[in-house]
Every structure is written in C-alpha cells, then in structure tokens.
Amino acid sequence: MTNNDIVQKLWNLCDVLKDDGINYSDYVTELVLLLFIKMVHENTESGILKKHHIPEGCRWTDLNSKSGLNLMDAYKRILLALSSGKDANGEQIHDDQLISAIYADAQTRLREPRHLEQLVKALDQIDWYSAQQDGLGDLYEGLLQKNSTETKSGAGQYFTPRALINSMVRCIQPQPGEVVQDPAAGTAGFLIAADRYIKDHSDDLFDLDAKAQNFQRNKAFIGVELVPGTRRMALMNCLLHGMEGDDEGVVHLGNSLGMVGATLAKADIILANPPFGSSKGGEASITRDDLTYKTSNKQLAFLQHIYRNLKPGGRAAVVLPDNVLFEAGVGNEVRRDLMNKCNLHTILRLPTGIFYAQGVKTNVLFFTKGHPKDKLQDENCTANVWVYDLRTNMPSFGKRTPFTEEHLKPFEKVFGKKADGTSKRSEGEWSWNAKEADVVEGAEENDDLAKSRWRVFSRGWIRDTKGDSLDISWLKDKDSVDAANLPEPEVLAAEAMSELTEALREMDGLMRALGAGDEADIQKQLLQDVLGVGSELA
C-alpha cells in the first residue's frame, strides 16, 4: 500500500464516526488521538519517538486487547493520563511535556464502544511496514491535506497548498544554523517543509557537532498557533517528522498579535500565511502595544510583526490578501515602513481558487531586512519591486484542475538562485499563456513587456504613480469586459428585463405543468404588480 492508499483508507473511517454524531471538523482530531498512539507503537525503536514514548498502561496494546465498555473506559483513562501525566490513582506515569501538550484536554466524543472498536481494528489492519517506508510523518501530513480538501471540514481555512509552501521554501533556501519562524503556524506545513529542504540540501548534517545537531533538533524551528486543536495536529506532525522543539514543542500555543508574539526572538527566516479577516476582539484580538501602526486588520498587524521580527539580513516570504496591497490609511503607512526597512524585492500574484476561501485574491511578498549592500541599513532599502502575475488568464483551479508545483516553476526560474532576491533579473517572462494576453491600454502592439508576466517597478514609480499601493497589474484579462464598449444603460436594462420576463414565463409554465395552477396565478399577479410586466406575461 502507498501512503495515498493508507490516507484514503483512514479517511474512509470517517463513515464510522459520522454514525456517532461526529462531524468533519472533529473527525481528524478524533482519529489522530488514536493514530498517534498507534504510530508510536509501530515506530518505537527508531527516530525521535525513542525519546518521546507512550508510558506503560497507555500503549496500543492496552487498547487493542480490549472490547466493548472495557475498551471505551480504557481509552478515556488513557487520554486523561497522557494529558495529565498521572494515572487514575494520581501516580506520576510520565513527565514528558510534549506528550502532555499533544494530549492537552483531549477527550473522545465517541459514544458507542462498537465504533471505537471498529476504529482500533481498522488501524490494526493497515500495512504499517509500507507506511514506515514512506515515512509516518508524510502519512500524517497526507491525512491533514486530505482533510483540507474536504470543504465540509472547514480545515482549508488554515491549510496552505503544499505546492505553494514548497515553492516559497525553495526560493528562501533555509540553511543549517538559521532560525525559521512561522507566527501563524497552522499544522506546521512551512516549518516541516523548511526542515525537509535543509535535510535534502545539506549532505553534512550528520557531520555537525553535538551542539549544532541539538540546535537543529530543538531550536531551529519555532511556530505559534492560536487554536488548541490545530496546534495538537502541528505538534504531532512535527514530532513524526523528527522535529522536537523546546519543552513546549516546535509550535507554541498563543496569539502572535498578543504577548506571545511580542516575546518571540528574532528570526533569520519567517514563512507564514496569516489568517484572513479582521480582529473583532476576543482571543484573536490584536493586543500588541509594540506595533507602530495600530490597526484592526490582522494581516497588516502580522506583516508588521514579521518585518520587525527579522534579524538584519533576514528573509521572509508571506502570503497576504490583496487588501494589504492597496488598503489606504494605515495600510499605506505599513507598506511605506516595510519598503523603508526592508528590500521588498518580489511580489507573486497568486491565482484565485487555490485556497479554501474561494474568491480570495492573494499574493506572496518576498523581502529581506535591510539594504542589499548593508544589512544594518533601515531606511530606503527598497529600490525596485519585481512582480510576477500568475493570476491573469490562468485556469480556474479546484479539485478538477489542481494547482501544482509545475505552475510555479516559471516563477522560481525568474526569481533566481539567490535567496535574498538579488540575482540578476530581466523582464519578459512569457510563461502560462502570456502570449495570448492582450497588451495593456496605451502600449504598442509590439511591446513585449506589455505581455510579460514578469516586470519591475521602481520605488519612485510606486510612490509617485501608485501612491504607495502595491496592487500592480498590467495584463488584460482575455475574459474581461471592456466598460467602454458596453451598450447604453437603457439597452442593458431592456435586455435584462427581457431575460427576466422569459425566465418568469418558463417558471409559470413549469408550475402549471406540475398542477400548481392556483399558486402560479397568485405568483404571477404578485410579479405583475412589482414589475409591471402583466402584458408580457399574459
């Protein structure tokens, strides 16, 4: 069995849980509480799980040897013991803070012992040898990804497409010895991808001395997540990928826009996809008093945290919605401050439809703290901003047309080999249907740059022409309607009335064909009174 086969088999277990009243939003959490114990059982003799073990009395063999009410009672007892570190008699059975964090406040919502027994037996029937060959961490991450694609689960709101994560990491190029941070960690996708990149591109990791190896395992990666259930998934994900973190794990529980964020140490690299929306108070409120520009816009607050929290020369890649690029007032001030203190060298305009929140238009901002020639400089650090338009005239992405790393390869090519964005660049990238795009208004027909997806704009032009807005586009959407060529308003109104009248006539006929003639007469009279189209419907 491949990992994909196992993921699908695990996902099919949801049918068992649905019979017990558990919805999609709780399914993965319910499953992984069991799954982690099983994974530890299958992997006790290798890797990171040697250190973080499940204590005696709470292991898989303490579950799969029972049935009925005995199984349910044992499972509830195990969850409580893993969370508190104490058994039913109050005796200390483990002092592993990471295991306690993973199982913090964990409790099952299963009510039927037979459903729990089905889950236990199903997990025992999986080919775990194959799973270990591909990596238990990758299996777990595949389950999270499957959850994100199910719109009923609502999980996609914190799930960044893996293709995008991997592309951003390849551009930023994390190195051994660097601190990588994600202040909105979700299920830790960015941190795990950064760790994987370092391992894949560093042949001498095993040659590091003990201190350096300890740094990579315990201090190189740090994330913050607001939602306890999501953080639980992130901790399991990191641990199964061989990432320990400090006593609280790689991902800490808290609000980066509150005191937790204010106390984070500065990082060499920040990779993030901050949550969409604005602060409405409560636990997600913005309480930072160290941010210069006060705002209720969470993305603008996160952006301030990120460029302030970079070390001199530090690199960042951040997913942000369009409103951050054009919002006036505080938005203008934050963008000016960003371009002043950092070299905002690249903006990637992303296609619509690649996130759970359909229709949300997003971008990736790439920037480096300081000036390219002086990392300590904190004024006038941005000279030029390169923009790659991967949005205009792109396919409509979704389940039928998945967004893949192939779509991002042309961007990575023009981004260049230098992680700080200082590679030699030239305009004129033609990838992804750019040849078919119309030229912008006012451009010459033979102006190749007008059709290019890759263009550069000076800081002066952004200031003088755009008023410091970074919402920069130039390609014409081949499906767009030119307002200058529309008919007169009265013609449009007449066409709309004609289409509406025809639709009403068809509905009237359908209702009468279904034997609802009296209701049709009533509705027709109401519509005639409202629209004044009695003669047309007669």
mmCIF file of N, CA, C and O in Angstrom, residues 15 18 35 38 102 109 145 173 247 252 264 299 311 327 386 416 477 486:
data_model
loop_
_atom_site.group_PDB
_atom_site.id
_atom_site.type_symbol
_atom_site.label_atom_id
_atom_site.label_comp_id
_atom_site.label_asym_id
_atom_site.label_seq_id
_atom_site.Cartn_x
_atom_site.Cartn_y
_atom_site.Cartn_z
ATOM 1 N N ASP A 15 -16.718 7.432 7.983
ATOM 2 C CA ASP A 15 -18.090 6.925 7.932
ATOM 3 C C ASP A 15 -18.486 6.294 9.258
ATOM 4 O O ASP A 15 -19.642 6.354 9.679
ATOM 5 N N LYS A 18 -19.142 9.256 11.699
ATOM 6 C CA LYS A 18 -20.364 10.021 11.397
ATOM 7 C C LYS A 18 -21.587 9.366 12.030
ATOM 8 O O LYS A 18 -22.529 10.045 12.431
ATOM 9 N N LEU A 35 -4.470 7.577 16.342
ATOM 10 C CA LEU A 35 -3.447 7.304 15.340
ATOM 11 C C LEU A 35 -2.042 7.534 15.886
ATOM 12 O O LEU A 35 -1.113 6.780 15.586
ATOM 13 N N LYS A 38 -0.940 4.633 17.923
ATOM 14 C CA LYS A 38 -0.620 3.525 17.028
ATOM 15 C C LYS A 38 0.714 3.749 16.329
ATOM 16 O O LYS A 38 1.532 2.820 16.207
ATOM 17 N N ILE A 102 0.505 17.511 23.464
ATOM 18 C CA ILE A 102 -0.230 16.883 22.362
ATOM 19 C C ILE A 102 -1.612 16.419 22.830
ATOM 20 O O ILE A 102 -2.609 16.559 22.119
ATOM 21 N N ARG A 109 -15.204 12.054 21.670
ATOM 22 C CA ARG A 109 -16.620 12.353 21.510
ATOM 23 C C ARG A 109 -17.403 11.115 21.076
ATOM 24 O O ARG A 109 -18.605 11.189 20.826
ATOM 25 N N GLN A 145 -3.764 16.958 4.633
ATOM 26 C CA GLN A 145 -4.043 17.528 3.325
ATOM 27 C C GLN A 145 -5.394 17.039 2.802
ATOM 28 O O GLN A 145 -6.159 17.805 2.221
ATOM 29 N N GLN A 173 15.322 29.278 0.628
ATOM 30 C CA GLN A 173 16.503 28.445 0.848
ATOM 31 C C GLN A 173 17.028 28.463 2.298
ATOM 32 O O GLN A 173 18.132 28.957 2.570
ATOM 33 N N ASP A 247 10.691 22.616 25.334
ATOM 34 C CA ASP A 247 9.787 21.872 26.221
ATOM 35 C C ASP A 247 8.327 21.957 25.783
ATOM 36 O O ASP A 247 7.524 21.078 26.101
ATOM 37 N N HIS A 252 4.162 26.651 19.643
ATOM 38 C CA HIS A 252 3.642 27.089 20.934
ATOM 39 C C HIS A 252 2.194 27.539 20.796
ATOM 40 O O HIS A 252 1.781 28.022 19.729
ATOM 41 N N LEU A 264 8.689 36.762 21.093
ATOM 42 C CA LEU A 264 9.413 35.874 20.188
ATOM 43 C C LEU A 264 10.780 36.456 19.843
ATOM 44 O O LEU A 264 10.901 37.653 19.557
ATOM 45 N N GLN A 299 -3.930 41.105 8.992
ATOM 46 C CA GLN A 299 -2.814 40.908 8.080
ATOM 47 C C GLN A 299 -1.796 42.041 8.178
ATOM 48 O O GLN A 299 -0.583 41.807 8.134
ATOM 49 N N LYS A 311 15.916 39.299 11.775
ATOM 50 C CA LYS A 311 17.267 39.768 12.041
ATOM 51 C C LYS A 311 17.756 40.586 10.844
ATOM 52 O O LYS A 311 17.228 40.433 9.729
ATOM 53 N N GLU A 327 -4.917 48.783 0.657
ATOM 54 C CA GLU A 327 -5.676 49.476 1.698
ATOM 55 C C GLU A 327 -5.025 50.818 2.036
ATOM 56 O O GLU A 327 -3.817 50.915 2.229
ATOM 57 N N TRP A 386 9.930 43.660 -8.103
ATOM 58 C CA TRP A 386 9.605 42.809 -9.244
ATOM 59 C C TRP A 386 8.276 42.112 -8.968
ATOM 60 O O TRP A 386 8.049 41.593 -7.879
ATOM 61 N N GLY A 416 15.348 33.540 -9.448
ATOM 62 C CA GLY A 416 16.796 33.464 -9.407
ATOM 63 C C GLY A 416 17.308 32.579 -8.290
ATOM 64 O O GLY A 416 16.564 32.102 -7.441
ATOM 65 N N ASP A 477 -7.147 40.791 -18.845
ATOM 66 C CA ASP A 477 -7.828 39.503 -18.773
ATOM 67 C C ASP A 477 -8.589 39.279 -20.066
ATOM 68 O O ASP A 477 -9.433 40.088 -20.456
ATOM 69 N N LEU A 486 -19.479 48.752 -23.736
ATOM 70 C CA LEU A 486 -20.800 48.290 -23.334
ATOM 71 C C LEU A 486 -21.890 49.133 -24.000
ATOM 72 O O LEU A 486 -21.694 50.326 -24.275
#
